[in-house]
PDB file of C-alpha atoms in Angstrom:
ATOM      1  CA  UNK A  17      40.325 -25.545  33.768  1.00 77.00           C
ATOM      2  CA  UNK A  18      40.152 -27.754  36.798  1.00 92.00           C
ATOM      3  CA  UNK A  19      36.311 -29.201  37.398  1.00 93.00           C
ATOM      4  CA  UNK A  20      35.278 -26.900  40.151  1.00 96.00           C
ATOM      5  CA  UNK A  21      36.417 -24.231  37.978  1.00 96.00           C
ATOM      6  CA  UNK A  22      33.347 -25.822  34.918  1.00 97.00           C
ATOM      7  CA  UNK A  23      30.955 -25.881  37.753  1.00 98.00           C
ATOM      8  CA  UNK A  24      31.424 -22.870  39.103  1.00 98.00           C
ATOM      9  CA  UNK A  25      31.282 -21.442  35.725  1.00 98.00           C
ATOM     10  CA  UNK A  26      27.911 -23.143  34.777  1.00 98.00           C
ATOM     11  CA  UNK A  27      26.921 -22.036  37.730  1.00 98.00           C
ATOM     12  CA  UNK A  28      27.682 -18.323  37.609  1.00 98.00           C
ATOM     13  CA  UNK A  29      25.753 -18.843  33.983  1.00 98.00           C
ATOM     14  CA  UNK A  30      22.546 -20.384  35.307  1.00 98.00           C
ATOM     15  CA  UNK A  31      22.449 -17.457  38.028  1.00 98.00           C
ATOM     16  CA  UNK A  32      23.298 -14.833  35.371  1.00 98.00           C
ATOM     17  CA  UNK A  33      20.127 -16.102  33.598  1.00 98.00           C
ATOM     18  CA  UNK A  34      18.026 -16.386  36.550  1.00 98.00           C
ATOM     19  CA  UNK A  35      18.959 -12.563  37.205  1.00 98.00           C
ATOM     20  CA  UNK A  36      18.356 -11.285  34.029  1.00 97.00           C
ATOM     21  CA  UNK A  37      14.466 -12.670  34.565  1.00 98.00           C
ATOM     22  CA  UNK A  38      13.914 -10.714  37.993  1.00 98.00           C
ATOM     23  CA  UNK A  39      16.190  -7.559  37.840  1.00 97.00           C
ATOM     24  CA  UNK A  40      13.670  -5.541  36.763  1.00 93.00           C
ATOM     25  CA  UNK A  41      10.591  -6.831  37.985  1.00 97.00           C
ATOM     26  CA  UNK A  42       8.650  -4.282  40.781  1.00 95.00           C
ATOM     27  CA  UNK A  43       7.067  -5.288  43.596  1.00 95.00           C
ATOM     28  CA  UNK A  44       4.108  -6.991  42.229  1.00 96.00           C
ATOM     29  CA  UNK A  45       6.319  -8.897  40.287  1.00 97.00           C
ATOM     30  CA  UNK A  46       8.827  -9.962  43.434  1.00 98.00           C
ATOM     31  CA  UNK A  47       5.306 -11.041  44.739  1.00 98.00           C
ATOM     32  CA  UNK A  48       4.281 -13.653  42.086  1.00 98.00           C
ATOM     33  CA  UNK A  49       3.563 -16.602  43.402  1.00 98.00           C
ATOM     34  CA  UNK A  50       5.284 -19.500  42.210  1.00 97.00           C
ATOM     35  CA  UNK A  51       4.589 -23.230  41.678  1.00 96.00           C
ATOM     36  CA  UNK A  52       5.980 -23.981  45.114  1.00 94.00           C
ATOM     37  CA  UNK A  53       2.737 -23.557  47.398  1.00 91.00           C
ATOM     38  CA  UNK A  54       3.419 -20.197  49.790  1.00 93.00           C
ATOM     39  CA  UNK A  55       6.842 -19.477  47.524  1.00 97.00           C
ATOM     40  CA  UNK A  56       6.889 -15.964  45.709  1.00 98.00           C
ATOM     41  CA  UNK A  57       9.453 -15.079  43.480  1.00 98.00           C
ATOM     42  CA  UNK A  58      11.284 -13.332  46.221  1.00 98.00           C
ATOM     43  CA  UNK A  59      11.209 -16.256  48.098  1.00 98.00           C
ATOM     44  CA  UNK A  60      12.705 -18.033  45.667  1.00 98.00           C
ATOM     45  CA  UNK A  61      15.171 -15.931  45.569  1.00 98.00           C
ATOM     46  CA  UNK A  62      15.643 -15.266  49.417  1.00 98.00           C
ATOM     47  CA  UNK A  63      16.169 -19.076  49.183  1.00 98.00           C
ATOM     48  CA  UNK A  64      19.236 -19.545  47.369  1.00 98.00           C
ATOM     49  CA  UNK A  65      20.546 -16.139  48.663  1.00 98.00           C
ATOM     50  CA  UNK A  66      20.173 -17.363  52.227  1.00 98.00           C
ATOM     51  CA  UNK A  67      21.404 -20.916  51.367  1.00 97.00           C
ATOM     52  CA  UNK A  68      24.389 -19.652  49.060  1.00 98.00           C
ATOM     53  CA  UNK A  69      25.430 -17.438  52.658  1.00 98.00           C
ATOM     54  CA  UNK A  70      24.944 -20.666  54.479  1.00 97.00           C
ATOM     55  CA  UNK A  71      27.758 -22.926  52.190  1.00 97.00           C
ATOM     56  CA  UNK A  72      30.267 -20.360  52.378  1.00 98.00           C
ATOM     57  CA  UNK A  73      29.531 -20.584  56.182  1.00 98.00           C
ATOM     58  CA  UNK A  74      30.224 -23.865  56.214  1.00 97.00           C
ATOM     59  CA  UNK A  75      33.400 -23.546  53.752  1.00 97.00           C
ATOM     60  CA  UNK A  76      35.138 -20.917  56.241  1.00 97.00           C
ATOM     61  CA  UNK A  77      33.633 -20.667  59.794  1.00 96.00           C
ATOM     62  CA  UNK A  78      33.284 -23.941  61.861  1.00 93.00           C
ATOM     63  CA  UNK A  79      31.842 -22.396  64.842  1.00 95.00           C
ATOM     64  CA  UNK A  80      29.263 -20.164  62.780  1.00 96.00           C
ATOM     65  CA  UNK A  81      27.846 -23.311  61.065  1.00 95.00           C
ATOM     66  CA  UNK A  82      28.095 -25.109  64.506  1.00 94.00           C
ATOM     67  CA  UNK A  83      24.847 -22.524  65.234  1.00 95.00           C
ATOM     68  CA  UNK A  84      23.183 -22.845  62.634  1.00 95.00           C
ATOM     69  CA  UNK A  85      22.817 -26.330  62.869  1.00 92.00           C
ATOM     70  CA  UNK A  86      21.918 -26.039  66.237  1.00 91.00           C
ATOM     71  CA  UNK A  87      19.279 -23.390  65.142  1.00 91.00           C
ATOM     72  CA  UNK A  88      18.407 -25.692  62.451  1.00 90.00           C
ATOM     73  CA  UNK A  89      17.901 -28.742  64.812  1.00 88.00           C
ATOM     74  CA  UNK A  90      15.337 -26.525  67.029  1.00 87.00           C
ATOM     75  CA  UNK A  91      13.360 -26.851  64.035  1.00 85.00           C
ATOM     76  CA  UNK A  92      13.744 -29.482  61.084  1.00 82.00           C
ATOM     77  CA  UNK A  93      11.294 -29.613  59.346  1.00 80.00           C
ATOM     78  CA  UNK A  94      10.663 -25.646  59.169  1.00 87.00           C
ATOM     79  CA  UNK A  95      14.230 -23.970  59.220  1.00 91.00           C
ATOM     80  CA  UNK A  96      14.871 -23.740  55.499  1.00 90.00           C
ATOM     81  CA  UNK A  97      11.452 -22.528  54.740  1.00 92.00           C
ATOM     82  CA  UNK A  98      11.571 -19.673  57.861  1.00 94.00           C
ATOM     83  CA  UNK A  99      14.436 -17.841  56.861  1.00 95.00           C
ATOM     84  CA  UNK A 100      13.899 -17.538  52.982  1.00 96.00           C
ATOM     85  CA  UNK A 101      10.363 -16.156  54.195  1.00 95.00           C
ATOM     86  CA  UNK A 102      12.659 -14.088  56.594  1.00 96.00           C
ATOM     87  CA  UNK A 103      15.103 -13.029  53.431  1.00 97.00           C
ATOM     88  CA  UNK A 104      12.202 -12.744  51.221  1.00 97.00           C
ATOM     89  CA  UNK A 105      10.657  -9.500  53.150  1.00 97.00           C
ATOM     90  CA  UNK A 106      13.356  -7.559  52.467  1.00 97.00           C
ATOM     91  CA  UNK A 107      12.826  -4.766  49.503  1.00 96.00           C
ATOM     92  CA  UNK A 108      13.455  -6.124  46.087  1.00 96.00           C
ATOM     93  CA  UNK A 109      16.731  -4.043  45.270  1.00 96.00           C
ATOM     94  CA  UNK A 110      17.926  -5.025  48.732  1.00 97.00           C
ATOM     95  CA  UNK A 111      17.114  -8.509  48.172  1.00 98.00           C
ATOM     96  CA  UNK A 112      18.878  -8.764  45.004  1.00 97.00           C
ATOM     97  CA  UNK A 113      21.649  -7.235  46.776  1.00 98.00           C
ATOM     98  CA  UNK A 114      21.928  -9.789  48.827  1.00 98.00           C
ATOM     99  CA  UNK A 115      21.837 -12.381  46.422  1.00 98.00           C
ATOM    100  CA  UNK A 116      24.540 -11.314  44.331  1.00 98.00           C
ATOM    101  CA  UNK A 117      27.037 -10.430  47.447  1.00 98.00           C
ATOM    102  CA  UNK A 118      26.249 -14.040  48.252  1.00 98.00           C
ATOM    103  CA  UNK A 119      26.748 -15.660  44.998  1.00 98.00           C
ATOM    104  CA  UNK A 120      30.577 -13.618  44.876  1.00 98.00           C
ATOM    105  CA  UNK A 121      30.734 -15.123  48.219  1.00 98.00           C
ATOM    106  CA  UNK A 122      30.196 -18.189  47.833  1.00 98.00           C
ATOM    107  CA  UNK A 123      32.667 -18.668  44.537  1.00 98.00           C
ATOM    108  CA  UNK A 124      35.443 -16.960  46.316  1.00 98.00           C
ATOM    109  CA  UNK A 125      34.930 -19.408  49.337  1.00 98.00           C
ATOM    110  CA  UNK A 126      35.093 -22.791  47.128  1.00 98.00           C
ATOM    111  CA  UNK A 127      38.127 -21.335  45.078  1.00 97.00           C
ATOM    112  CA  UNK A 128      39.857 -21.167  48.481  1.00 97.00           C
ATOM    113  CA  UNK A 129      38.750 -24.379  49.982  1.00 96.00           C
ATOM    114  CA  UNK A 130      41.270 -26.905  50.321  1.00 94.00           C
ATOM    115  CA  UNK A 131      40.074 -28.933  46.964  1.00 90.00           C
ATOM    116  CA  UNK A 132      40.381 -32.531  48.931  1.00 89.00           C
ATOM    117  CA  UNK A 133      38.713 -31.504  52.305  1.00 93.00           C
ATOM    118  CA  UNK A 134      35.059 -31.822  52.600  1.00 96.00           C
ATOM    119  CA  UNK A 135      32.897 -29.320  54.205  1.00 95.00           C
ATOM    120  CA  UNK A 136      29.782 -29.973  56.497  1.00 94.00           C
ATOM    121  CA  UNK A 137      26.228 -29.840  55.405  1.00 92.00           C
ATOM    122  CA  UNK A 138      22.880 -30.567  56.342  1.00 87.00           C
ATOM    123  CA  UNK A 139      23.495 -33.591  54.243  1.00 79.00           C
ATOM    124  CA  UNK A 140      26.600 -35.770  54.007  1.00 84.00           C
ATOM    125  CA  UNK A 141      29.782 -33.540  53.797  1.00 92.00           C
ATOM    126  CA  UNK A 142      30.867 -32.230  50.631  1.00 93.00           C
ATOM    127  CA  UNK A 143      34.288 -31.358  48.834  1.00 96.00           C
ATOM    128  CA  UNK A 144      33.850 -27.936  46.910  1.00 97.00           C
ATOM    129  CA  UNK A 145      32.811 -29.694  44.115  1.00 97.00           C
ATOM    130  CA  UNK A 146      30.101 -31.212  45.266  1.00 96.00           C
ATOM    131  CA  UNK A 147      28.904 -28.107  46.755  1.00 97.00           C
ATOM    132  CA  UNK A 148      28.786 -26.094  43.962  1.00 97.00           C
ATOM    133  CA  UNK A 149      27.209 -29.152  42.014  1.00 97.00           C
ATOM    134  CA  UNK A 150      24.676 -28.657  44.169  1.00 96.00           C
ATOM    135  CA  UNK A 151      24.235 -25.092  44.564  1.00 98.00           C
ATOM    136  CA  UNK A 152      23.842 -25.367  40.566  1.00 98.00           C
ATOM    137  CA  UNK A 153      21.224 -28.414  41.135  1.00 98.00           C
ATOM    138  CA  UNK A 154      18.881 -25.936  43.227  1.00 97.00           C
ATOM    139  CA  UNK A 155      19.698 -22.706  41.398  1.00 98.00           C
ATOM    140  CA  UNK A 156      18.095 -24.633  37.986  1.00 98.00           C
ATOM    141  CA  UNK A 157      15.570 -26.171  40.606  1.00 98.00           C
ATOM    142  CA  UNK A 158      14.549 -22.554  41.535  1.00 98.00           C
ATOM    143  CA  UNK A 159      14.829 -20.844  38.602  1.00 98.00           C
ATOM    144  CA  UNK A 160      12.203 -23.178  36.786  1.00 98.00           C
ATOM    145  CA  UNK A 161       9.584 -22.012  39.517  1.00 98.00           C
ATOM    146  CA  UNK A 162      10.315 -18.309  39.134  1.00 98.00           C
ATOM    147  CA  UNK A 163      10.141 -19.114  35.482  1.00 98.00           C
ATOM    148  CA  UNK A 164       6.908 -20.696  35.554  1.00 97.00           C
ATOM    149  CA  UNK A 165       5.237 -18.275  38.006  1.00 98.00           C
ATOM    150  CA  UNK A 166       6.685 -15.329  35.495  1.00 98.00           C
ATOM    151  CA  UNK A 167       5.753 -17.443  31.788  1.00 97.00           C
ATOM    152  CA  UNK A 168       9.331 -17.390  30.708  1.00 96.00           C
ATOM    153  CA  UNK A 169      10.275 -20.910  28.868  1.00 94.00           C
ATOM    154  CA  UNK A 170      13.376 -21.459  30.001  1.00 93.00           C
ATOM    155  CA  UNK A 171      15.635 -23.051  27.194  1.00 92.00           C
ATOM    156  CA  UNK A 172      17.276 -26.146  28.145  1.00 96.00           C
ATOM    157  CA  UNK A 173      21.010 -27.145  27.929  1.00 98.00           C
ATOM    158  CA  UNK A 174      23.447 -29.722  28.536  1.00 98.00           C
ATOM    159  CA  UNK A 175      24.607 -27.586  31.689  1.00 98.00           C
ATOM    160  CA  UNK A 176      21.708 -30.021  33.556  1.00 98.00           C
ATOM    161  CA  UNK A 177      24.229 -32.859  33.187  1.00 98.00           C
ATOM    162  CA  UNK A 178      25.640 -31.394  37.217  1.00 98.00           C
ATOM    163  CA  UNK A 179      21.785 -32.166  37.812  1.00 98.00           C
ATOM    164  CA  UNK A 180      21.282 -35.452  36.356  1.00 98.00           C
ATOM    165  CA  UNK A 181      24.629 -36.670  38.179  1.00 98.00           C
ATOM    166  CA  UNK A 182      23.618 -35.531  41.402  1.00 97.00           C
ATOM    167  CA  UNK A 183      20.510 -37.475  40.759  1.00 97.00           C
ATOM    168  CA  UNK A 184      21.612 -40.596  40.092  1.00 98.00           C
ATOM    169  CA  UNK A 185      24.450 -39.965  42.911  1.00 96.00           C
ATOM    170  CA  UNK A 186      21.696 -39.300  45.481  1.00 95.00           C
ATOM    171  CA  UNK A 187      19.827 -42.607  44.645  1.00 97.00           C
ATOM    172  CA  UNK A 188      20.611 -44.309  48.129  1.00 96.00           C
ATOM    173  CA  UNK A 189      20.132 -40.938  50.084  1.00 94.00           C
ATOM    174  CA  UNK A 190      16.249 -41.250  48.280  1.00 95.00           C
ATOM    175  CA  UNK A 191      15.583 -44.580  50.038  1.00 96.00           C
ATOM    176  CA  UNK A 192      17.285 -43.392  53.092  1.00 95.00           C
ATOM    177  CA  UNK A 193      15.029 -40.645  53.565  1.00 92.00           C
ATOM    178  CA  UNK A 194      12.052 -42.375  53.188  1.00 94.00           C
ATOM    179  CA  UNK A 195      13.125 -45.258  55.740  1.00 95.00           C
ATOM    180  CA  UNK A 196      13.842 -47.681  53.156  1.00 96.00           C
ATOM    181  CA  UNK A 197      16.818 -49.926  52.496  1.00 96.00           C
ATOM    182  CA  UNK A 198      18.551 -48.785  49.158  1.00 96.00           C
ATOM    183  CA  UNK A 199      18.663 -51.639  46.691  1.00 96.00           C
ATOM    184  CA  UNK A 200      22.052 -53.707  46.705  1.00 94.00           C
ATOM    185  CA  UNK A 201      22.996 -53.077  43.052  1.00 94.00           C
ATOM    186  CA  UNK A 202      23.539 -50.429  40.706  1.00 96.00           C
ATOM    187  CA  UNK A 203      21.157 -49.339  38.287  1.00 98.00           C
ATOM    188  CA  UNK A 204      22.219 -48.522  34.658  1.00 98.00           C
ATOM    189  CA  UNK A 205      20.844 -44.686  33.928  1.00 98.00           C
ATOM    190  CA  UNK A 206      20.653 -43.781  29.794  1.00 98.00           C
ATOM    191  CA  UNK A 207      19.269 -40.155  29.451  1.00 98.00           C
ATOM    192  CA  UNK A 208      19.314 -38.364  26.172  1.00 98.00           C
ATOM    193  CA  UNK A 209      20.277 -34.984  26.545  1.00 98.00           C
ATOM    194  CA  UNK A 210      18.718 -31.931  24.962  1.00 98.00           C
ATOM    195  CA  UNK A 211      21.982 -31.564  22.940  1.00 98.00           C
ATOM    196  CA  UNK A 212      20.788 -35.290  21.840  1.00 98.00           C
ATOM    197  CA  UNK A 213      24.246 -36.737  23.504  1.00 98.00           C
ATOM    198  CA  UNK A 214      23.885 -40.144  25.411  1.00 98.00           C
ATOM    199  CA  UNK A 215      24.643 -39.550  29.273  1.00 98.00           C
ATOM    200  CA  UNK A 216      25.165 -42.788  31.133  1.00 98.00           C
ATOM    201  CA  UNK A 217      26.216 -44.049  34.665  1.00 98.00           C
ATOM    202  CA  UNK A 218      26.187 -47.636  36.018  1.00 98.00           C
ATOM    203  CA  UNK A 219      27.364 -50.850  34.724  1.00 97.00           C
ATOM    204  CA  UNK A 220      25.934 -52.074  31.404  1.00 97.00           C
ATOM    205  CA  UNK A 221      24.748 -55.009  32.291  1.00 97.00           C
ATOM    206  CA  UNK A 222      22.704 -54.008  35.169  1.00 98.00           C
ATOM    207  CA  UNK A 223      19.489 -56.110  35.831  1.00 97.00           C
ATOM    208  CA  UNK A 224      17.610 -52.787  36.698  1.00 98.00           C
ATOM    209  CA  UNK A 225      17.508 -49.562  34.484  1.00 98.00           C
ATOM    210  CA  UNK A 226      16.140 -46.009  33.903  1.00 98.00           C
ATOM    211  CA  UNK A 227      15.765 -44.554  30.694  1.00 98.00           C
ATOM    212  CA  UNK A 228      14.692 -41.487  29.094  1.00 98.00           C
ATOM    213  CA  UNK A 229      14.851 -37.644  28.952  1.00 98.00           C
ATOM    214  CA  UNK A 230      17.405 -35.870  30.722  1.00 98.00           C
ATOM    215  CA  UNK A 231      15.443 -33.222  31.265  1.00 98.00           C
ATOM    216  CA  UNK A 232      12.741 -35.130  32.480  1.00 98.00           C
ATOM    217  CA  UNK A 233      15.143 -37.352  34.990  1.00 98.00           C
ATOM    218  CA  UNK A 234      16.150 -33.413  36.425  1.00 98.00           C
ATOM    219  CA  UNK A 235      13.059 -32.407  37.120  1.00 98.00           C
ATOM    220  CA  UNK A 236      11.699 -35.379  38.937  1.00 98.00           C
ATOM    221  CA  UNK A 237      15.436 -35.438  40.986  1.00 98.00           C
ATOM    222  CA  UNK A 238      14.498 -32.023  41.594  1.00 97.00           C
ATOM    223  CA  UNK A 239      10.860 -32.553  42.820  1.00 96.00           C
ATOM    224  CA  UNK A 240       9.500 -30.426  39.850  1.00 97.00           C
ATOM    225  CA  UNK A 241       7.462 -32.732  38.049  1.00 97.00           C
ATOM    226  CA  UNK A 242       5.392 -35.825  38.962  1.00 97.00           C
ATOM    227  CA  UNK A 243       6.677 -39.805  37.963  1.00 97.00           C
ATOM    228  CA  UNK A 244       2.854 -39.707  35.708  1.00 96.00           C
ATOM    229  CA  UNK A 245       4.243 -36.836  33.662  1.00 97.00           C
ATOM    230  CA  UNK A 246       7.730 -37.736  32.686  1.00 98.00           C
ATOM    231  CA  UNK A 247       8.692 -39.966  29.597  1.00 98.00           C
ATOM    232  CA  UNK A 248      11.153 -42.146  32.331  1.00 98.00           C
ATOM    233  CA  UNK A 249      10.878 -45.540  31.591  1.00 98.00           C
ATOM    234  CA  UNK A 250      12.376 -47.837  34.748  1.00 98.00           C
ATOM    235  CA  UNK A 251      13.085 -51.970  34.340  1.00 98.00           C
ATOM    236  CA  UNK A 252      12.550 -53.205  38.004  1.00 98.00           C
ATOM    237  CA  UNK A 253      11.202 -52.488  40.890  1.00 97.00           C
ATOM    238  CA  UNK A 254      13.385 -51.319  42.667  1.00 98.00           C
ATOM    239  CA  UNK A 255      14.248 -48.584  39.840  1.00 98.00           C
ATOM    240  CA  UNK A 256      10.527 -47.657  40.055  1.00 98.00           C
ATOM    241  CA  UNK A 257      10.148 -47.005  43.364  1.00 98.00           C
ATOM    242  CA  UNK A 258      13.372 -44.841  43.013  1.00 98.00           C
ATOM    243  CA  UNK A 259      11.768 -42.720  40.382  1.00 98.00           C
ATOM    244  CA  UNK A 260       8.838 -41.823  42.836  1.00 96.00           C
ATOM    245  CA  UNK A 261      11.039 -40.682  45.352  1.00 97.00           C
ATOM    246  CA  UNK A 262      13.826 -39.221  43.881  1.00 97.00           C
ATOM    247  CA  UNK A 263      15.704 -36.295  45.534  1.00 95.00           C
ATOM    248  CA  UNK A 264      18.701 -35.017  45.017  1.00 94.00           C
ATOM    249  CA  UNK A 265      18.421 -32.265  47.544  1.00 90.00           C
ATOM    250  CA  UNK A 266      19.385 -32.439  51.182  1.00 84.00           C
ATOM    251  CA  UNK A 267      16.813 -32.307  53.986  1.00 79.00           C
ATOM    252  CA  UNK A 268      13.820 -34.636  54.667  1.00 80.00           C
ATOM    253  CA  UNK A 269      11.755 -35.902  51.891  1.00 82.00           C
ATOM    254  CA  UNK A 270      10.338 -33.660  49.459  1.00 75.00           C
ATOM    255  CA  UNK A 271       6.541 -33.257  48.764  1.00 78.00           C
ATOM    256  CA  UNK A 272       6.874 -33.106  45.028  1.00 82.00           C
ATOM    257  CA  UNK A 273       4.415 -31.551  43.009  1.00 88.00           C
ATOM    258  CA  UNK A 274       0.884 -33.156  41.896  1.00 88.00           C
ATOM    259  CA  UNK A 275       0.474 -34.787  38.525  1.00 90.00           C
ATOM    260  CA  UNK A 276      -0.665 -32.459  35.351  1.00 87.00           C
TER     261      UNK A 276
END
């Protein structure tokens, strides 16, 4: 198996699960609200269906993503957030629909994109690889919300690893956002995975580290958990001001969530 063919496997898993915790909810419970202030479950769900539609957009159709972009430009800040509360009033069998037309979609169009030639985003462009990295990175994101908002404990696996990369690939992106020159070295990143396997990217002898949970490292990358209530332990400054503004999603800076 090629990588894209792993991710896109992991993905179709982590979707799978997410599915099996909303196909059968009724309307009250499409209308949970989540941890994401204003988000329902069926926004959550609206979200990646919407956003899963957009990538394959941008993997086949230049001149379709040309407008959304212009759409999305109209509107920065807001875009993102309008149309999954757009997506999200459709009925809940519609809406799951959607989502799963959409998911086929979007596998079929990174199986047939060229594997070397990146694709636009609202972010830096991406080879298929990266895309479906990060359509995994916010299908866990997203899942964890309508998790929370519906009390299921979601177990954890050593599928976050996509996650934690992204994370730790996104470091300068984190300062860029924020208006703030990324730091001229590497960091060294150690996270224990819940398998209890050591995950590790920079040099060894870096002068600045992070350490810690994997799990932990996702969610902050993720914007689902506050720096106060993770077990992360950075060496340097510069590694501690990256752990309070982590992001490993595209768009402006995130909000994050308050600490426990």
């Amino acid at each position: 198996m090629t990588l894209l063919d792993d991710l896109l496997a992991d993905l179709t898993v982590e979707g799978d699960r997410l599915w099996a915790a909303v196909a059968g909810l009724d309307a009250d419970g499409w209308a949970t609200p989540t941890p994401a202030a204003g988000w329902t479950v069926a926004t959550q769900i609206a979200h990646l269906a919407w956003t899963d539609e957009v990538a394959t957009v941008a993997a086949t159709d230049q001149d379709a993503w040309e407008a959304i972009v212009l759409d999305a430009v109209a509107d920065p800040m807001g875009y993102v957030d309008a149309q999954a509360l757009e997506v999200a009033r459709l009925a809940p069998e519609a809406l799951l629909a959607r989502w799963g037309a959409a998911r086929d979609g979007l596998r079929a169009a990174l199986r047939d994109h060229p594997a070397r030639e990146r694709m636009p985003w609202f972010g830096p462009p991406m080879s298929p690889a990266s895309m479906a990295t990060a359509r995994f990175m916010e299908t866990w994101a997203h899942a964890l919300d309508v998790y929370a908002a519906l009390g299921v404990d979601p177990e954890p696996t050593d599928r976050i690893r996509h996650v934690a990369h992204l994370g730790v690939r996104t470091r300068d992106f984190a300062f860029g956002v924020h208006a703030l020159e990324p730091p001229a070295g590497e960091f060294r990143t150690d996270l224990v995975a819940p398998s209890g396997d050591q995950w590790s990217w920079g040099p060894e002898d870096a002068a600045q580290t992070v350490t810690g949970s994997a799990w932990d490292f996702c969610l902050l990358v993720t914007q689902r958990v506050h720096r106060d209530d993770t077990d992360l332990v950075a060496t340097g400054a510069d590694a501690e001001r990256w752990l309070t503004i982590a992001q490993a999603f595209a768009g402006p800076a995130g909000e994050g969530r308050p600490p426990r």
